Coordinates of C-alpha atoms and ligand atoms in Angstrom, one line a residue:
X183 CA -12.5 10.3 -3.3
X184 CA -14.0 12.0 -0.3
X185 CA -11.5 12.3 2.4
X186 CA -8.3 10.5 2.1
X187 CA -7.6 11.7 5.4
X188 CA -5.1 14.4 4.7
X189 CA -1.9 13.1 5.7
X190 CA 0.2 15.5 7.7
X191 CA -0.8 18.7 5.7
X192 CA -4.2 19.1 7.1
X193 CA -3.9 22.8 7.9
X194 CA -4.4 25.7 5.4
X195 CA -2.2 25.2 2.4
X196 CA -1.7 27.1 -0.8
X197 CA -3.3 25.7 -4.0
X198 CA -3.2 27.2 -7.4
X199 CA -6.0 29.6 -8.1
X200 CA -8.5 28.0 -10.4
X201 CA -10.8 30.9 -10.5
X202 CA -9.8 32.1 -14.0
X203 CA -9.9 28.6 -15.3
X204 CA -13.4 28.0 -16.6
X205 CA -15.2 30.0 -19.1
X206 CA -18.4 30.2 -17.1
X207 CA -20.8 31.3 -19.8
X208 CA -20.7 27.9 -21.2
X209 CA -22.6 26.8 -18.2
X210 CA -24.7 29.8 -17.2
X211 CA -26.6 32.3 -19.4
X212 CA -26.4 35.3 -17.1
X213 CA -23.2 35.5 -15.1
X214 CA -22.5 38.3 -12.7
X215 CA -18.7 38.7 -12.0
X216 CA -18.0 40.1 -8.6
X217 CA -14.6 41.7 -8.7
X218 CA -12.7 41.0 -5.5
X219 CA -11.2 43.9 -3.7
X220 CA -11.5 42.3 -0.2
X221 CA -12.3 38.6 0.1
X222 CA -15.0 38.7 2.7
X223 CA -16.9 41.5 1.1
X224 CA -16.8 39.8 -2.3
X225 CA -18.1 36.5 -1.0
X226 CA -21.1 38.1 0.7
X227 CA -22.0 40.0 -2.4
X228 CA -21.7 36.9 -4.5
X229 CA -24.1 35.1 -2.1
X230 CA -26.6 38.0 -2.2
X231 CA -26.6 38.0 -6.0
X232 CA -27.4 34.3 -6.0
X233 CA -30.2 34.8 -3.5
X234 CA -31.7 37.0 -6.2
X235 CA -31.6 33.9 -8.5
X236 CA -28.8 35.2 -10.6
X237 CA -25.5 33.2 -10.9
X238 CA -22.4 35.0 -9.7
X239 CA -18.7 34.3 -9.6
X240 CA -15.9 35.9 -7.8
X241 CA -12.9 37.1 -9.8
X242 CA -9.6 38.6 -8.7
X243 CA -9.2 42.3 -9.4
X244 CA -6.2 41.7 -11.6
X245 CA -8.7 40.4 -14.3
X246 CA -8.1 42.1 -17.6
X247 CA -10.7 43.6 -19.9
X248 CA -10.0 40.8 -22.4
X249 CA -10.6 38.2 -19.8
X250 CA -13.9 39.9 -18.8
X251 CA -15.0 40.2 -22.4
X252 CA -14.3 36.5 -23.0
X253 CA -16.6 35.5 -20.2
X254 CA -19.4 37.7 -21.6
X255 CA -20.9 38.5 -18.2
X256 CA -24.3 40.2 -17.8
X257 CA -22.9 42.6 -15.2
X258 CA -20.0 43.4 -12.9
X259 CA -20.1 44.3 -9.3
X260 CA -17.0 45.8 -7.7
X261 CA -16.7 44.9 -4.1
X262 CA -15.6 46.9 -1.1
X263 CA -12.2 46.5 0.3
X264 CA -10.0 47.6 3.2
X265 CA -7.6 49.9 1.3
X266 CA -7.8 53.7 0.5
X267 CA -7.7 54.4 -3.3
X268 CA -5.0 56.9 -2.4
X269 CA -2.4 54.6 -1.0
X270 CA 0.4 53.3 -3.2
X271 CA -0.4 49.9 -4.5
X272 CA -4.1 50.1 -3.8
X273 CA -5.9 47.7 -6.1
X274 CA -7.6 49.1 -9.2
X275 CA -9.5 47.9 -12.2
X276 CA -8.2 47.5 -15.8
X277 CA -9.7 50.9 -17.1
X278 CA -10.6 49.3 -20.4
X279 CA -13.2 47.3 -18.6
X280 CA -15.3 50.5 -18.2
X281 CA -15.5 50.7 -22.0
X282 CA -16.9 47.2 -22.6
X283 CA -20.5 48.3 -22.3
X284 CA -21.2 45.9 -19.4
X285 CA -23.3 47.3 -16.6
X286 CA -21.2 47.9 -13.5
X287 CA -22.2 48.5 -9.9
X288 CA -19.3 49.6 -7.5
X289 CA -19.8 49.2 -3.8
X290 CA -17.9 51.2 -1.2
X291 CA -14.3 50.9 -2.4
X292 CA -15.6 49.9 -5.8
X293 CA -17.6 53.1 -6.0
X294 CA -14.7 55.2 -5.0
X295 CA -12.6 53.5 -7.7
X296 CA -15.2 54.3 -10.3
X297 CA -15.1 58.0 -9.2
X298 CA -11.3 58.1 -9.2
X299 CA -10.7 56.2 -12.4
X300 CA -13.3 58.0 -14.4
X301 CA -12.2 61.5 -13.5
X302 CA -14.1 62.4 -10.3
X303 CA -12.6 63.2 -6.9
X304 CA -12.3 61.1 -3.8
X305 CA -11.6 63.3 -0.8
X306 CA -9.0 62.0 1.6
X307 CA -8.8 62.2 5.3
X308 CA -12.3 63.1 5.9
X309 CA -14.1 62.1 9.0
X310 CA -15.2 58.7 7.8
X311 CA -18.5 56.9 8.6
X312 CA -18.7 53.6 10.3
X313 CA -22.1 51.9 11.1
X314 CA -25.5 53.2 10.5
X315 CA -26.0 56.5 8.6
X316 CA -28.9 58.2 7.1
X317 CA -29.0 58.4 3.3
X318 CA -30.7 61.4 1.8
X319 CA -32.1 61.0 -1.7
X320 CA -31.4 64.0 -3.8
X321 CA -32.5 63.1 -7.3
X322 CA -34.2 60.5 -9.5
X323 CA -32.3 57.2 -9.2
X324 CA -32.1 54.2 -11.4
X325 CA -30.8 51.9 -8.7
X326 CA -32.2 53.0 -5.4
X327 CA -35.5 51.1 -5.0
X328 CA -38.7 53.2 -5.5
X329 CA -40.0 52.0 -2.1
X330 CA -37.0 53.3 -0.2
X331 CA -38.0 56.6 1.6
X332 CA -36.3 59.9 0.9
X333 CA -34.3 59.5 4.1
X334 CA -33.5 56.0 5.1
X335 CA -30.8 54.0 7.0
X336 CA -27.8 52.5 5.3
X337 CA -24.7 50.8 6.6
X338 CA -21.4 52.6 6.1
X339 CA -17.8 51.7 6.5
X340 CA -15.4 54.2 4.8
X341 CA -12.8 56.8 5.6
X342 CA -12.4 58.6 2.2
X343 CA -15.5 59.9 0.4
X344 CA -16.3 60.8 -3.1
X345 CA -16.6 64.6 -3.2
X346 CA -17.2 65.1 -7.0
X347 CA -18.8 62.7 -9.4
X348 CA -17.0 62.2 -12.8
X349 CA -18.4 64.0 -15.9
X350 CA -21.5 62.2 -17.2
X351 CA -22.4 61.0 -13.6
X352 CA -25.2 62.4 -11.4
X353 CA -25.1 62.3 -7.6
X354 CA -28.5 61.0 -6.5
X355 CA -28.0 60.6 -2.8
X356 CA -25.8 61.9 0.1
X357 CA -25.1 61.3 3.8
X358 CA -23.8 63.8 6.3
X359 CA -20.2 62.7 5.6
X360 CA -20.5 61.4 2.0
X361 CA -21.5 64.2 -0.3
X362 CA -21.8 61.7 -3.2
X363 CA -23.2 58.5 -1.6
X364 CA -24.8 57.3 -4.8
X365 CA -23.5 58.1 -8.3
X366 CA -25.1 57.1 -11.6
X367 CA -24.3 57.2 -15.3
X368 CA -27.3 55.6 -16.8
X369 CA -26.1 56.1 -20.4
X370 CA -23.0 54.0 -19.7
X371 CA -24.8 51.8 -17.2
X372 CA -22.2 52.5 -14.4
X373 CA -23.4 53.0 -10.9
X374 CA -21.7 53.4 -7.5
X375 CA -23.0 53.2 -3.9
X376 CA -20.8 54.3 -1.0
X377 CA -22.9 52.2 1.5
X378 CA -23.0 48.4 1.7
X379 CA -26.3 47.1 0.2
X380 CA -25.2 43.5 0.8
X381 CA -25.4 43.7 4.6
X382 CA -28.7 43.2 6.6
X383 CA -28.2 46.5 8.3
X384 CA -29.0 48.3 5.0
X385 CA -32.7 47.6 5.0
X386 CA -33.1 48.6 1.3
X387 CA -29.8 47.1 0.2
X388 CA -31.4 44.0 -1.4
X389 CA -33.6 46.4 -3.3
X390 CA -30.6 48.1 -4.8
X391 CA -29.1 44.8 -5.9
X392 CA -32.4 43.7 -7.3
X393 CA -32.9 46.8 -9.3
X394 CA -29.4 46.8 -10.6
X395 CA -29.4 43.1 -11.6
X396 CA -33.0 42.7 -12.9
X397 CA -33.6 46.1 -14.4
X398 CA -30.3 47.7 -15.3
X399 CA -28.4 44.6 -16.2
X400 CA -31.4 42.6 -17.5
X401 CA -30.6 39.4 -15.6
X402 CA -33.7 37.3 -15.1
X403 CA -34.3 35.5 -11.8
X404 CA -33.7 32.0 -13.3
X405 CA -30.8 30.6 -11.3
X406 CA -32.4 28.1 -9.0
X407 CA -31.4 24.7 -7.7
X408 CA -33.6 23.1 -10.3
X409 CA -31.8 24.9 -13.0
X410 CA -28.4 23.9 -11.4
X411 CA -29.5 20.2 -11.4
X412 CA -30.7 20.4 -15.1
X413 CA -27.5 22.1 -16.2
X414 CA -25.2 19.6 -14.3
X415 CA -27.1 16.7 -15.5
X416 CA -26.7 17.8 -19.1
X417 CA -23.1 18.6 -18.6
X418 CA -22.2 15.4 -16.9
X419 CA -23.9 13.3 -19.6
X420 CA -22.0 15.1 -22.3
X421 CA -18.7 14.7 -20.5
X422 CA -19.1 11.0 -19.5
X423 CA -20.9 9.7 -22.6
X424 CA -21.1 6.0 -22.0
X425 CA -18.0 5.9 -19.8
X426 CA -17.9 4.9 -16.2
X427 CA -17.3 7.1 -13.1
X428 CA -16.4 6.2 -9.6
X429 CA -17.1 8.3 -6.5
X430 CA -15.7 7.8 -3.0
X431 CA -18.4 8.5 -0.4
X432 CA -17.5 9.7 3.0
X433 CA -21.0 10.0 4.3
X434 CA -20.5 13.7 4.5
X435 CA -22.7 16.3 2.7
X436 CA -20.4 17.2 -0.2
X437 CA -19.6 13.7 -1.5
X438 CA -23.2 12.5 -0.9
X439 CA -24.7 15.4 -3.0
X440 CA -22.1 15.1 -5.7
X441 CA -22.9 11.4 -6.0
X442 CA -26.6 11.8 -6.0
X443 CA -26.3 14.5 -8.7
X444 CA -24.0 12.5 -11.0
X445 CA -26.2 9.4 -10.4
X446 CA -29.2 11.4 -11.7
X447 CA -27.2 12.1 -14.8
X448 CA -25.6 8.8 -15.6
X449 CA -27.4 6.2 -13.3
X450 CA -25.7 2.8 -13.3
X451 CA -22.6 4.2 -15.0
X452 CA -21.7 5.5 -11.5
X453 CA -20.3 3.3 -8.9
X454 CA -19.8 4.6 -5.3
X455 CA -17.2 3.2 -2.9
X456 CA -17.7 3.7 0.8
X457 CA -14.7 2.7 2.9
X458 CA -15.8 2.1 6.5
X459 CA -12.6 2.7 8.5
X460 CA -14.2 1.6 11.7
X461 CA -13.7 5.2 12.8
X462 CA -17.0 6.5 11.8
X463 CA -19.7 8.0 14.1
X464 CA -22.4 5.7 15.6
X465 CA -24.9 4.5 13.0
X466 CA -23.2 6.4 10.2
X467 CA -22.2 3.5 8.0
X468 CA -25.6 1.9 8.2
X469 CA -27.2 5.1 7.2
X470 CA -24.9 5.6 4.2
X471 CA -25.7 2.1 2.9
X472 CA -29.4 2.5 3.6
X473 CA -29.6 5.9 1.8
X474 CA -27.5 5.2 -1.2
X475 CA -28.2 1.6 -1.9
X476 CA -31.8 1.2 -0.9
X477 CA -33.2 4.7 -1.0
X478 CA -31.4 6.1 -4.1
X479 CA -30.7 2.8 -5.8
X480 CA -27.0 3.7 -6.4
X481 CA -24.5 1.0 -7.0
X482 CA -22.4 1.0 -3.8
X483 CA -19.4 -1.0 -2.8
X484 CA -19.3 -1.0 1.0
X485 CA -15.9 -1.9 2.2
X486 CA -15.9 -2.9 5.9
X487 CA -12.3 -2.3 6.6
X488 CA -12.3 -1.5 10.3
X489 CA -10.0 -4.5 11.3
X490 CA -7.4 -3.4 8.8
X491 CA -7.4 0.1 10.2
X492 CA -7.2 -1.0 13.8
X493 CA -4.3 -3.4 13.0
X494 CA -2.5 -0.5 11.3
X495 CA -3.1 1.8 14.2
X496 CA -1.9 -0.5 16.9
X497 CA 0.7 1.3 19.0
X498 CA 0.5 4.5 16.9
X499 CA 0.2 7.5 19.3
X500 CA 1.6 10.6 17.5
X501 CA -1.2 12.6 15.8
X502 CA 0.6 13.0 12.5
X503 CA 1.6 9.3 12.4
X504 CA -1.9 8.5 13.0
X505 CA -3.2 10.7 10.1
X506 CA -0.6 9.3 7.8
X507 CA -1.4 5.7 8.7
X508 CA -5.2 6.2 8.2
X509 CA -4.6 8.2 5.0
X510 CA -2.3 5.5 3.5
X511 CA -4.6 2.7 4.5
X512 CA -7.6 4.5 3.1
X513 CA -6.0 4.9 -0.3
X514 CA -4.8 1.3 -0.4
X515 CA -8.3 0.1 0.4
X516 CA -9.9 2.5 -2.1
X517 CA -7.6 1.4 -4.8
X518 CA -8.0 -2.3 -4.1
X519 CA -11.7 -1.9 -4.3
X520 CA -11.8 0.2 -7.4
X521 CA -9.2 -2.0 -9.2
X522 CA -12.1 -4.1 -10.7
X523 CA -13.5 -1.0 -12.3
X524 CA -10.8 -0.9 -14.9
X525 CA -12.8 1.0 -17.4
X526 CA -13.6 3.8 -15.1
X527 CA -12.3 7.1 -16.5
X528 CA -13.9 9.6 -14.2
X529 CA -13.7 10.4 -10.5
X530 CA -16.5 12.4 -8.9
X531 CA -15.5 14.8 -6.1
X532 CA -17.5 17.0 -3.9
X533 CA -15.3 20.1 -4.3
X534 CA -17.1 23.3 -3.3
X535 CA -16.7 26.9 -4.5
X536 CA -15.1 28.1 -1.3
X537 CA -12.5 25.4 -1.8
X538 CA -11.5 27.2 -4.9
X539 CA -11.8 30.8 -3.9
X540 CA -8.7 32.7 -3.0
X541 CA -8.8 34.6 0.2
X542 CA -6.6 36.5 2.5
X543 CA -5.7 39.4 0.3
X544 CA -7.4 42.6 -0.7
X545 CA -5.8 42.3 -4.1
X546 CA -7.2 38.8 -4.6
X547 CA -3.8 37.4 -5.3
X548 CA -3.0 35.7 -2.0
X549 CA -3.4 32.0 -2.4
X550 CA -3.8 30.6 1.0
X551 CA -7.2 28.9 1.2
X552 CA -9.0 26.5 3.5
X553 CA -7.2 23.2 3.5
X554 CA -8.4 21.4 0.5
X555 CA -8.9 18.0 2.1
X556 CA -10.4 16.4 -0.9
X557 CA -7.7 17.0 -3.4
X558 CA -5.0 16.7 -0.7
X559 CA -5.1 13.0 -0.5
X560 CA -5.5 11.9 -4.1
X561 CA -3.1 9.2 -5.2
X562 CA -0.7 10.8 -7.6
X563 CA -0.7 8.2 -10.2
X564 CA -4.5 8.1 -10.4
X565 CA -5.4 8.5 -14.1
X566 CA -9.0 9.7 -13.7
X567 CA -10.6 12.8 -15.0
X568 CA -12.2 14.8 -12.2
X569 CA -15.9 15.6 -12.2
X570 CA -16.7 18.3 -9.7
X571 CA -20.5 19.1 -10.1
X572 CA -20.6 21.3 -7.0
X573 CA -17.6 23.5 -7.7
X574 CA -19.8 26.5 -8.3
X575 CA -21.7 26.2 -5.1
X576 CA -21.5 27.5 -1.5
X577 CA -22.2 25.0 1.3
X578 CA -25.7 26.2 2.0
X579 CA -26.5 25.9 -1.7
X580 CA -25.2 22.3 -1.7
X581 CA -27.6 21.5 1.2
X582 CA -30.5 23.0 -0.7
X583 CA -29.4 20.9 -3.8
X584 CA -29.2 17.8 -1.6
X585 CA -32.7 18.3 -0.4
X586 CA -34.0 18.8 -3.9
X587 CA -32.3 15.6 -5.0
X588 CA -34.2 13.7 -2.2
X589 CA -31.4 13.2 0.3
X590 CA -32.6 12.9 3.9
X591 CA -31.9 15.7 6.4
X592 CA -29.6 13.4 8.4
X593 CA -27.2 13.5 5.5
X594 CA -27.9 17.0 4.2
X595 CA -27.4 18.6 7.6
X596 CA -24.6 16.4 8.7
X597 CA -21.7 18.2 10.4
X598 CA -18.2 18.3 8.9
X599 CA -16.3 15.2 9.9
X600 CA -12.5 14.8 9.4
X601 CA -11.3 12.1 7.0
X602 CA -9.4 10.3 9.8
X603 CA -12.7 10.2 11.7
X604 CA -12.7 9.3 15.4
X605 CA -9.0 8.4 15.1
X606 CA -8.1 12.0 15.7
X607 CA -10.6 12.4 18.5
X608 CA -9.0 9.6 20.6
X609 CA -5.9 10.9 22.2
X610 CA -3.3 8.2 22.3
X611 CA -3.6 4.7 20.8
X612 CA -6.8 4.0 18.9
X613 CA -8.5 0.7 19.8
X614 CA -11.9 -0.8 19.0
X615 CA -12.9 -0.4 22.6
X616 CA -12.1 3.2 22.8
X617 CA -13.9 3.8 19.5
X618 CA -17.1 2.2 20.8
X619 CA -16.9 4.3 24.0
X620 CA -16.4 7.5 22.1
X621 CA -19.2 6.6 19.6
X622 CA -21.6 6.3 22.5
X623 CA -20.6 9.6 24.1
X624 CA -20.5 11.4 20.8
X625 CA -24.0 10.1 19.9
X626 CA -25.3 11.6 23.2
X627 CA -23.6 15.0 22.5
X628 CA -25.3 15.2 19.1
X629 CA -28.6 13.9 20.2
X630 CA -28.9 16.3 23.0
X631 CA -27.9 19.2 20.8
X632 CA -30.6 18.2 18.3
X633 CA -33.2 17.9 21.0
X634 CA -32.3 21.4 22.2
X635 CA -32.9 22.6 18.6
X636 CA -29.4 23.9 18.2
X637 CA -28.1 21.5 15.6
X638 CA -28.1 24.0 12.7
X639 CA -26.6 26.9 14.6
X640 CA -23.6 24.9 15.7
X641 CA -20.8 24.2 13.2
X642 CA -19.6 21.0 14.9
X643 CA -20.3 19.4 18.2
X644 CA -18.6 16.2 19.3
X645 CA -16.9 14.3 22.0
X646 CA -13.1 13.6 22.4
X647 CA -11.7 10.9 24.5
X648 CA -8.7 11.9 26.6
X649 CA -5.8 9.6 27.3
X650 CA -5.9 10.3 31.1
X651 CA -7.8 9.0 34.0
X652 CA -9.3 10.6 37.1
X653 CA -10.8 9.4 40.3
X654 CA -14.6 9.6 40.8
X655 CA -17.3 8.0 42.9
X656 CA -20.4 6.2 41.7
X657 CA -22.8 4.8 44.4
X658 CA -20.4 3.6 47.0
X659 CA -17.7 2.7 44.5
X660 CA -14.5 4.6 43.8
X661 CA -14.0 4.9 40.0
X662 CA -10.9 5.5 38.0
X663 CA -12.2 6.3 34.6
X664 CA -11.6 8.4 31.4
X665 CA -12.9 12.0 31.0
X666 CA -14.8 12.9 27.8
X667 CA -14.2 16.3 26.4
X668 CA -17.2 18.0 24.7
X669 CA -16.3 20.3 21.9
X670 CA -18.9 22.6 20.3
X671 CA -18.0 25.4 18.0
X672 CA -19.6 28.1 15.9
X673 CA -18.0 29.0 12.7
X674 CA -18.7 30.1 9.1
X675 CA -15.9 28.3 7.2
X676 CA -13.8 26.4 9.8
X677 CA -10.9 28.8 9.2
X678 CA -11.7 30.5 12.5
X679 CA -14.1 29.3 15.2
X680 CA -15.4 30.2 18.6
X681 CA -16.5 27.8 21.4
X682 CA -20.3 27.7 21.5
X683 CA -22.0 29.3 24.5
X684 CA -24.2 26.2 25.0
X685 CA -26.9 26.6 27.7
X686 CA -25.8 25.2 31.1
X687 CA -28.8 23.0 31.3
X688 CA -27.9 21.4 27.9
X689 CA -24.3 20.8 29.2
X690 CA -25.7 19.4 32.3
X691 CA -27.9 16.9 30.4
X692 CA -24.9 15.8 28.2
X693 CA -22.7 15.4 31.2
X694 CA -25.1 13.3 33.3
X695 CA -26.2 11.1 30.3
X696 CA -22.6 10.4 29.3
X697 CA -21.4 9.6 32.9
X698 CA -24.5 7.4 33.5
X699 CA -24.7 5.7 30.1
X700 CA -21.2 5.3 29.0
X701 CA -19.2 2.7 30.9
X702 CA -15.7 3.8 31.9
X703 CA -16.4 7.6 31.6
X704 CA -16.6 9.3 35.0
X705 CA -16.0 12.9 34.1
X706 CA -17.1 15.4 31.4
X707 CA -15.3 18.6 30.6
X708 CA -16.2 21.4 28.1
X709 CA -13.6 22.8 25.8
X710 CA -13.6 26.6 25.9
X711 CA -10.9 27.3 23.3
X712 CA -11.4 29.4 20.2
X713 CA -9.6 28.9 16.9
X714 CA -7.0 30.3 16.8
X715 CA -5.2 29.5 19.1
X716 CA -6.8 26.1 19.2
X717 CA -8.0 24.0 16.2
X718 CA -11.4 22.5 16.0
X719 CA -10.2 19.0 16.2
X720 CA -7.9 17.9 19.0
X721 CA -5.3 16.1 16.8
Ligands
LIG1051 P1 -9.1 22.0 12.4 O1 -9.0 21.0 13.4 O2 -7.9 22.2 11.5 O3 -10.3 21.6 11.4 O4 -9.5 23.4 12.9 C1 -10.9 22.4 10.5 C2 -12.1 21.7 9.8 O5 -11.6 20.6 9.0 C3 -12.0 19.4 9.5 N1 -10.8 18.4 9.4 C4 -10.6 17.6 8.4 N2 -11.4 17.2 7.4 N3 -9.9 15.7 6.7 C5 -11.0 16.2 6.5 O6 -11.8 15.9 5.6 C6 -9.0 15.9 7.7 O7 -8.0 15.3 7.9 C7 -9.4 16.9 8.6 N4 -8.9 17.5 9.7 C8 -9.8 18.4 10.2 C9 -12.5 19.6 10.9 O8 -13.4 18.6 11.4 C10 -13.0 21.0 10.9 O9 -14.3 21.0 10.3

């Protein structure tokens, strides 16, 4: 089920870590485990590995040698992290992991950890290096790319530095403040780089990862969207057999791609349910029906439930009451319309990898993650087995997959949209009239953004209808209308966001079109609040 509108707990909430749950090698031949010593570093490394067509997964640093061995990974990458290896309680690695014979690349903190745990020396309280530095190659290297010049730029961010490599290791490069900037033990297949190869400011960084993965760890570049589709199709067929699955479509990217993928695997054994709450964006419902029913030939139950939602929302003003009302109604409608599918045993959900990744702690044990809207609203008594074909993927990978599956750009590049829809973008009571007004204003905001070519740079851009009125003048007439608030934000993950610095001419076009074309709107304002302290949505 896509969205059940997240009752009152829409903000970040803890969920149980599921990262250690699945033995990955049943699904992928060559898995690289990225050991997390600092969430944001680990995610970037995991993505870079995948860009080199090798599947990667992030694991918490408390993982044991036995757990690593059970997963039979092709290689390990130890991420950077914010701590010093010298402080009490600094995260480390189960030392038995070094004896598993699995190739290891340590990055920054990861490199220092290798040095420290295997008997070298990490100097403390040195000057540190932050930003660009020049790497000097001092010996033959098995991980620095051949094409990287003897002296080249790298990106550094460290305070301590390795001063002595452990026995068996050779130092093959240095910088002014890092005497051992690269250390290598080719016999054991263990390598460390003090710099950050995963960032774009290290121009030969991808070359380091490429050499390590393809040459040292023997991972072929075979992980592509086509291979993901093939693997998921096989897996889904095997799990579902001749059973039936249902999928709640929200019109958003994740549930759409999940549905298209599962449909490719089991065809008519999948039934999709699209609940039109009447609170959707302009033209959205028509497009969902057109794409899924006509274009993809997917069996789709389209429930036009707007009237029910409006009746339920009459007189409701408090934001949390509104969310709860919409959420409850959604589940009721969903259940009523899947009641006929008594033999369905499986529920398809568009859960993504970031939904499962822990974040917020250098030790990888903190468990506050992005609000998990999809799971949040599932009816408790639903006895369906979950199918989550996108649970290994990042958002941009899901988009690529969607395109590969033949979904149109309008769906693949659709902005995130809250489960309660325009209901939480109308301040005060929600009525059909206000929804129509907001749909028009919102469509103008999005159309102008697209015309300016900024659609893919902006995380979300939309209109909000305020519950106040102001005086204006049109022609010779005094007006007393509603203002529309335009909200446009940039973000990577919706956890934090900044207001988008949209060009003034673009804002001017939005403003004049909205006031001219949408009856009842006589003023447009632009929201210049970041998150925090604001949230992206207004309610
Ligand atoms: P906030 O407003 O909390 O939103 O900064 C963060 C992101 O989540 C979306 N959002 C929701 N998505 N159900 C959803 O599926 C919801 O109830 C919900 N509330 C907010 C919001 O659009 C933004 O992308």
